[in-house]
């Protein structure tokens, strides 16, 4: 188990790290609490994946974007129309501390019909359709957590500080966080492995070609 699921926190860490580089921003998030952290996290995740699947104008960038999309979100299924379906995992990131108001709802490929757009250059990936993220109130998050159609996996951190602490611990893995009681998870654990794989691939893509 320890060897197979290290990439979930790394995935979160590397998707958010660039946006949290500023010590001033980290201090503001720590003081302002969960709502601002949730809104910032939702925006950075959405922008990060949008960047990774933006085909741009160069052939090399287009090839990288298409490869990332194919590797992470395209699933071959002979029972699906056209033999292809898209990964539509739904995740809810929360904290256990009452009143934190730190809730982020993440949905991959929520509308498959919107994944491609027609442009003068032909059919292109739609960066805005790869992931939908939303900062939720405690009441909204409670309702979604109770509805299995709305969420596949709930990731619940101890508090806001434990999430910000991941920025200083890029090598911390899920087992460490579980043993330290910094994170709890519930739901379909198959999606944890998929989320971890997507995070690891995003880390590699953001690092660029070797």
PDB file of C-alpha atoms in Angstrom, residues 6-210:
ATOM      1  CA  UNK A   6       2.233   8.191  -2.741  1.00  0.00           C
ATOM      2  CA  UNK A   7       1.080  10.582  -5.427  1.00  0.00           C
ATOM      3  CA  UNK A   8      -2.220  11.940  -4.097  1.00  0.00           C
ATOM      4  CA  UNK A   9      -0.666  14.573  -1.822  1.00  0.00           C
ATOM      5  CA  UNK A  10       2.102  15.150  -4.365  1.00  0.00           C
ATOM      6  CA  UNK A  11      -0.507  15.752  -7.009  1.00  0.00           C
ATOM      7  CA  UNK A  12      -2.278  18.290  -4.826  1.00  0.00           C
ATOM      8  CA  UNK A  13       1.022  19.825  -3.819  1.00  0.00           C
ATOM      9  CA  UNK A  14       2.389  20.326  -7.317  1.00  0.00           C
ATOM     10  CA  UNK A  15      -0.877  21.628  -8.744  1.00  0.00           C
ATOM     11  CA  UNK A  16      -1.114  24.248  -6.012  1.00  0.00           C
ATOM     12  CA  UNK A  17       2.522  25.037  -5.286  1.00  0.00           C
ATOM     13  CA  UNK A  18       3.045  27.654  -7.984  1.00  0.00           C
ATOM     14  CA  UNK A  19       0.044  29.603  -6.748  1.00  0.00           C
ATOM     15  CA  UNK A  20       1.137  29.431  -3.114  1.00  0.00           C
ATOM     16  CA  UNK A  21       4.810  30.393  -3.602  1.00  0.00           C
ATOM     17  CA  UNK A  22       4.355  33.792  -1.983  1.00  0.00           C
ATOM     18  CA  UNK A  23       4.916  33.828   1.785  1.00  0.00           C
ATOM     19  CA  UNK A  24       2.520  36.785   1.936  1.00  0.00           C
ATOM     20  CA  UNK A  25      -0.235  34.736   0.265  1.00  0.00           C
ATOM     21  CA  UNK A  26       0.362  31.752   2.558  1.00  0.00           C
ATOM     22  CA  UNK A  27       0.179  34.066   5.558  1.00  0.00           C
ATOM     23  CA  UNK A  28      -3.031  35.639   4.299  1.00  0.00           C
ATOM     24  CA  UNK A  29      -4.607  32.220   3.715  1.00  0.00           C
ATOM     25  CA  UNK A  30      -3.568  31.085   7.182  1.00  0.00           C
ATOM     26  CA  UNK A  31      -5.155  34.165   8.771  1.00  0.00           C
ATOM     27  CA  UNK A  32      -8.241  34.393   6.583  1.00  0.00           C
ATOM     28  CA  UNK A  33      -9.225  30.773   7.078  1.00  0.00           C
ATOM     29  CA  UNK A  34     -10.879  28.115   5.010  1.00  0.00           C
ATOM     30  CA  UNK A  35     -13.142  30.006   2.646  1.00  0.00           C
ATOM     31  CA  UNK A  36     -10.324  31.932   0.988  1.00  0.00           C
ATOM     32  CA  UNK A  37      -8.191  28.787   0.840  1.00  0.00           C
ATOM     33  CA  UNK A  38     -11.063  26.869  -0.800  1.00  0.00           C
ATOM     34  CA  UNK A  39     -11.640  29.600  -3.387  1.00  0.00           C
ATOM     35  CA  UNK A  40      -7.910  29.835  -4.137  1.00  0.00           C
ATOM     36  CA  UNK A  41      -7.521  26.071  -4.392  1.00  0.00           C
ATOM     37  CA  UNK A  42     -10.531  25.760  -6.705  1.00  0.00           C
ATOM     38  CA  UNK A  43      -9.168  28.441  -9.021  1.00  0.00           C
ATOM     39  CA  UNK A  44      -5.602  27.085  -9.115  1.00  0.00           C
ATOM     40  CA  UNK A  45      -6.720  23.520  -9.864  1.00  0.00           C
ATOM     41  CA  UNK A  46      -8.990  24.734 -12.653  1.00  0.00           C
ATOM     42  CA  UNK A  47      -6.280  26.941 -14.162  1.00  0.00           C
ATOM     43  CA  UNK A  48      -3.621  24.257 -13.766  1.00  0.00           C
ATOM     44  CA  UNK A  49      -5.525  21.622 -15.710  1.00  0.00           C
ATOM     45  CA  UNK A  50      -6.622  24.216 -18.248  1.00  0.00           C
ATOM     46  CA  UNK A  51      -2.979  25.031 -18.873  1.00  0.00           C
ATOM     47  CA  UNK A  52      -2.030  21.360 -19.266  1.00  0.00           C
ATOM     48  CA  UNK A  53      -4.628  20.696 -21.972  1.00  0.00           C
ATOM     49  CA  UNK A  54      -4.303  24.018 -23.799  1.00  0.00           C
ATOM     50  CA  UNK A  55      -3.151  23.054 -27.288  1.00  0.00           C
ATOM     51  CA  UNK A  56      -1.762  26.486 -28.138  1.00  0.00           C
ATOM     52  CA  UNK A  57      -0.394  27.295 -31.578  1.00  0.00           C
ATOM     53  CA  UNK A  58       2.678  25.067 -31.778  1.00  0.00           C
ATOM     54  CA  UNK A  59       2.539  21.450 -32.879  1.00  0.00           C
ATOM     55  CA  UNK A  60       4.681  20.362 -29.921  1.00  0.00           C
ATOM     56  CA  UNK A  61       2.378  22.023 -27.388  1.00  0.00           C
ATOM     57  CA  UNK A  62      -0.681  20.554 -29.113  1.00  0.00           C
ATOM     58  CA  UNK A  63       0.850  17.082 -28.995  1.00  0.00           C
ATOM     59  CA  UNK A  64       1.678  17.424 -25.289  1.00  0.00           C
ATOM     60  CA  UNK A  65      -1.831  18.618 -24.452  1.00  0.00           C
ATOM     61  CA  UNK A  66      -3.460  15.803 -26.409  1.00  0.00           C
ATOM     62  CA  UNK A  67      -1.154  13.205 -24.862  1.00  0.00           C
ATOM     63  CA  UNK A  68      -1.943  14.434 -21.338  1.00  0.00           C
ATOM     64  CA  UNK A  69      -5.660  14.348 -22.058  1.00  0.00           C
ATOM     65  CA  UNK A  70      -5.509  10.873 -23.637  1.00  0.00           C
ATOM     66  CA  UNK A  71      -3.393   9.408 -20.832  1.00  0.00           C
ATOM     67  CA  UNK A  72      -5.525  10.750 -17.998  1.00  0.00           C
ATOM     68  CA  UNK A  73      -9.104  11.132 -19.169  1.00  0.00           C
ATOM     69  CA  UNK A  74      -9.776   8.905 -22.188  1.00  0.00           C
ATOM     70  CA  UNK A  75     -11.018   5.407 -21.348  1.00  0.00           C
ATOM     71  CA  UNK A  76     -11.510   2.761 -24.017  1.00  0.00           C
ATOM     72  CA  UNK A  77     -14.874   1.069 -23.549  1.00  0.00           C
ATOM     73  CA  UNK A  78     -16.424  -1.147 -26.244  1.00  0.00           C
ATOM     74  CA  UNK A  79     -19.830  -0.611 -24.651  1.00  0.00           C
ATOM     75  CA  UNK A  80     -19.640   3.182 -24.946  1.00  0.00           C
ATOM     76  CA  UNK A  81     -20.700   5.140 -27.997  1.00  0.00           C
ATOM     77  CA  UNK A  82     -17.709   5.317 -30.313  1.00  0.00           C
ATOM     78  CA  UNK A  83     -15.789   2.958 -28.018  1.00  0.00           C
ATOM     79  CA  UNK A  84     -14.638   5.818 -25.779  1.00  0.00           C
ATOM     80  CA  UNK A  85     -15.779   7.365 -22.530  1.00  0.00           C
ATOM     81  CA  UNK A  86     -14.144   9.953 -20.330  1.00  0.00           C
ATOM     82  CA  UNK A  87     -13.038   9.818 -16.713  1.00  0.00           C
ATOM     83  CA  UNK A  88     -15.637  11.623 -14.597  1.00  0.00           C
ATOM     84  CA  UNK A  89     -14.356  11.238 -11.054  1.00  0.00           C
ATOM     85  CA  UNK A  90     -15.855  13.566  -8.423  1.00  0.00           C
ATOM     86  CA  UNK A  91     -13.943  14.579  -5.298  1.00  0.00           C
ATOM     87  CA  UNK A  92     -14.754  16.637  -2.233  1.00  0.00           C
ATOM     88  CA  UNK A  93     -11.874  18.105  -0.225  1.00  0.00           C
ATOM     89  CA  UNK A  94     -12.829  19.275   3.264  1.00  0.00           C
ATOM     90  CA  UNK A  95     -11.451  19.720   6.781  1.00  0.00           C
ATOM     91  CA  UNK A  96     -12.602  18.146  10.028  1.00  0.00           C
ATOM     92  CA  UNK A  97     -12.329  21.342  12.072  1.00  0.00           C
ATOM     93  CA  UNK A  98     -15.784  22.821  12.729  1.00  0.00           C
ATOM     94  CA  UNK A  99     -16.246  26.211  11.174  1.00  0.00           C
ATOM     95  CA  UNK A 100     -13.259  26.024   8.813  1.00  0.00           C
ATOM     96  CA  UNK A 101     -15.595  26.471   5.825  1.00  0.00           C
ATOM     97  CA  UNK A 102     -12.946  24.813   3.616  1.00  0.00           C
ATOM     98  CA  UNK A 103     -14.759  22.746   0.994  1.00  0.00           C
ATOM     99  CA  UNK A 104     -13.712  22.218  -2.629  1.00  0.00           C
ATOM    100  CA  UNK A 105     -15.750  20.134  -5.059  1.00  0.00           C
ATOM    101  CA  UNK A 106     -13.739  18.791  -8.015  1.00  0.00           C
ATOM    102  CA  UNK A 107     -15.366  17.115 -11.034  1.00  0.00           C
ATOM    103  CA  UNK A 108     -13.372  15.814 -13.975  1.00  0.00           C
ATOM    104  CA  UNK A 109     -14.954  15.988 -17.444  1.00  0.00           C
ATOM    105  CA  UNK A 110     -18.401  16.922 -16.042  1.00  0.00           C
ATOM    106  CA  UNK A 111     -19.829  17.538 -19.527  1.00  0.00           C
ATOM    107  CA  UNK A 112     -18.261  15.228 -22.154  1.00  0.00           C
ATOM    108  CA  UNK A 113     -20.073  17.055 -24.952  1.00  0.00           C
ATOM    109  CA  UNK A 114     -18.121  20.209 -24.105  1.00  0.00           C
ATOM    110  CA  UNK A 115     -14.651  18.622 -24.165  1.00  0.00           C
ATOM    111  CA  UNK A 116     -13.996  19.641 -27.762  1.00  0.00           C
ATOM    112  CA  UNK A 117     -14.720  22.838 -29.657  1.00  0.00           C
ATOM    113  CA  UNK A 118     -14.639  23.599 -33.360  1.00  0.00           C
ATOM    114  CA  UNK A 119     -12.118  26.292 -34.304  1.00  0.00           C
ATOM    115  CA  UNK A 120     -10.585  27.637 -37.549  1.00  0.00           C
ATOM    116  CA  UNK A 121      -7.763  25.173 -36.842  1.00  0.00           C
ATOM    117  CA  UNK A 122     -10.184  22.265 -36.577  1.00  0.00           C
ATOM    118  CA  UNK A 123     -11.490  20.419 -33.541  1.00  0.00           C
ATOM    119  CA  UNK A 124      -9.550  21.342 -30.416  1.00  0.00           C
ATOM    120  CA  UNK A 125      -9.603  20.463 -26.752  1.00  0.00           C
ATOM    121  CA  UNK A 126     -11.611  22.843 -24.597  1.00  0.00           C
ATOM    122  CA  UNK A 127      -9.369  23.700 -21.604  1.00  0.00           C
ATOM    123  CA  UNK A 128     -12.336  25.000 -19.624  1.00  0.00           C
ATOM    124  CA  UNK A 129     -14.186  21.684 -19.748  1.00  0.00           C
ATOM    125  CA  UNK A 130     -11.562  19.332 -18.319  1.00  0.00           C
ATOM    126  CA  UNK A 131     -12.320  20.040 -14.686  1.00  0.00           C
ATOM    127  CA  UNK A 132     -14.994  21.951 -12.796  1.00  0.00           C
ATOM    128  CA  UNK A 133     -14.105  23.209  -9.332  1.00  0.00           C
ATOM    129  CA  UNK A 134     -16.229  25.052  -6.813  1.00  0.00           C
ATOM    130  CA  UNK A 135     -15.747  26.361  -3.291  1.00  0.00           C
ATOM    131  CA  UNK A 136     -18.770  25.300  -1.249  1.00  0.00           C
ATOM    132  CA  UNK A 137     -20.359  26.320   2.020  1.00  0.00           C
ATOM    133  CA  UNK A 138     -20.488  23.777   4.845  1.00  0.00           C
ATOM    134  CA  UNK A 139     -24.181  23.168   4.136  1.00  0.00           C
ATOM    135  CA  UNK A 140     -23.614  22.611   0.423  1.00  0.00           C
ATOM    136  CA  UNK A 141     -20.703  20.272   1.118  1.00  0.00           C
ATOM    137  CA  UNK A 142     -22.766  18.294   3.634  1.00  0.00           C
ATOM    138  CA  UNK A 143     -25.483  17.731   1.033  1.00  0.00           C
ATOM    139  CA  UNK A 144     -23.020  16.633  -1.637  1.00  0.00           C
ATOM    140  CA  UNK A 145     -21.192  14.307   0.748  1.00  0.00           C
ATOM    141  CA  UNK A 146     -24.471  12.513   1.486  1.00  0.00           C
ATOM    142  CA  UNK A 147     -25.250  12.032  -2.238  1.00  0.00           C
ATOM    143  CA  UNK A 148     -23.252   9.199  -3.858  1.00  0.00           C
ATOM    144  CA  UNK A 149     -24.189  10.529  -7.296  1.00  0.00           C
ATOM    145  CA  UNK A 150     -22.367  13.781  -6.552  1.00  0.00           C
ATOM    146  CA  UNK A 151     -19.086  12.554  -5.078  1.00  0.00           C
ATOM    147  CA  UNK A 152     -16.898   9.455  -5.412  1.00  0.00           C
ATOM    148  CA  UNK A 153     -14.276  10.187  -2.772  1.00  0.00           C
ATOM    149  CA  UNK A 154     -14.198  12.560   0.204  1.00  0.00           C
ATOM    150  CA  UNK A 155     -10.749  13.714   1.353  1.00  0.00           C
ATOM    151  CA  UNK A 156     -10.984  15.320   4.777  1.00  0.00           C
ATOM    152  CA  UNK A 157      -7.947  17.071   6.238  1.00  0.00           C
ATOM    153  CA  UNK A 158      -7.542  17.840   9.928  1.00  0.00           C
ATOM    154  CA  UNK A 159      -7.685  21.622   9.431  1.00  0.00           C
ATOM    155  CA  UNK A 160      -6.573  24.462   7.174  1.00  0.00           C
ATOM    156  CA  UNK A 161      -3.035  24.415   8.567  1.00  0.00           C
ATOM    157  CA  UNK A 162      -2.611  20.737   7.640  1.00  0.00           C
ATOM    158  CA  UNK A 163      -3.423  21.575   4.005  1.00  0.00           C
ATOM    159  CA  UNK A 164      -1.011  24.495   3.941  1.00  0.00           C
ATOM    160  CA  UNK A 165       1.542  22.215   5.591  1.00  0.00           C
ATOM    161  CA  UNK A 166       1.588  20.029   2.486  1.00  0.00           C
ATOM    162  CA  UNK A 167       3.394  22.846   0.699  1.00  0.00           C
ATOM    163  CA  UNK A 168       6.355  22.236   2.980  1.00  0.00           C
ATOM    164  CA  UNK A 169       6.102  18.428   2.678  1.00  0.00           C
ATOM    165  CA  UNK A 170       6.097  17.552  -1.023  1.00  0.00           C
ATOM    166  CA  UNK A 171       7.287  14.007  -0.285  1.00  0.00           C
ATOM    167  CA  UNK A 172       4.668  13.174   2.360  1.00  0.00           C
ATOM    168  CA  UNK A 173       2.559  10.241   1.202  1.00  0.00           C
ATOM    169  CA  UNK A 174      -0.976   9.160   2.001  1.00  0.00           C
ATOM    170  CA  UNK A 175       0.120   6.550   4.537  1.00  0.00           C
ATOM    171  CA  UNK A 176       2.114   9.137   6.498  1.00  0.00           C
ATOM    172  CA  UNK A 177      -0.831  11.527   6.531  1.00  0.00           C
ATOM    173  CA  UNK A 178      -3.215   8.783   7.643  1.00  0.00           C
ATOM    174  CA  UNK A 179      -0.890   7.645  10.441  1.00  0.00           C
ATOM    175  CA  UNK A 180      -0.473  11.221  11.628  1.00  0.00           C
ATOM    176  CA  UNK A 181      -4.264  11.629  11.595  1.00  0.00           C
ATOM    177  CA  UNK A 182      -3.923  14.590   9.228  1.00  0.00           C
ATOM    178  CA  UNK A 183      -6.256  13.167   6.590  1.00  0.00           C
ATOM    179  CA  UNK A 184      -9.212  10.809   6.387  1.00  0.00           C
ATOM    180  CA  UNK A 185     -10.831   9.403   3.256  1.00  0.00           C
ATOM    181  CA  UNK A 186     -14.183   7.818   2.531  1.00  0.00           C
ATOM    182  CA  UNK A 187     -15.930   6.592  -0.589  1.00  0.00           C
ATOM    183  CA  UNK A 188     -14.725   4.630  -3.591  1.00  0.00           C
ATOM    184  CA  UNK A 189     -11.010   4.106  -3.053  1.00  0.00           C
ATOM    185  CA  UNK A 190     -10.499   3.141  -6.686  1.00  0.00           C
ATOM    186  CA  UNK A 191     -10.819   6.846  -7.434  1.00  0.00           C
ATOM    187  CA  UNK A 192      -8.036   7.595  -4.968  1.00  0.00           C
ATOM    188  CA  UNK A 193      -5.602   5.660  -7.147  1.00  0.00           C
ATOM    189  CA  UNK A 194      -6.856   7.411 -10.278  1.00  0.00           C
ATOM    190  CA  UNK A 195      -6.624  10.831  -8.648  1.00  0.00           C
ATOM    191  CA  UNK A 196      -3.111   9.968  -7.519  1.00  0.00           C
ATOM    192  CA  UNK A 197      -2.127   8.933 -11.045  1.00  0.00           C
ATOM    193  CA  UNK A 198      -3.548  12.137 -12.523  1.00  0.00           C
ATOM    194  CA  UNK A 199      -1.672  14.166  -9.916  1.00  0.00           C
ATOM    195  CA  UNK A 200       1.608  12.396 -10.668  1.00  0.00           C
ATOM    196  CA  UNK A 201       1.132  12.910 -14.401  1.00  0.00           C
ATOM    197  CA  UNK A 202       0.314  16.574 -13.852  1.00  0.00           C
ATOM    198  CA  UNK A 203       3.498  16.913 -11.791  1.00  0.00           C
ATOM    199  CA  UNK A 204       5.548  15.415 -14.615  1.00  0.00           C
ATOM    200  CA  UNK A 205       3.834  17.549 -17.263  1.00  0.00           C
ATOM    201  CA  UNK A 206       4.337  20.768 -15.307  1.00  0.00           C
ATOM    202  CA  UNK A 207       8.012  19.881 -14.859  1.00  0.00           C
ATOM    203  CA  UNK A 208       8.328  19.826 -18.660  1.00  0.00           C
ATOM    204  CA  UNK A 209      10.409  17.572 -20.893  1.00  0.00           C
ATOM    205  CA  UNK A 210      13.641  16.309 -19.458  1.00  0.00           C
TER     206      UNK A 210
END
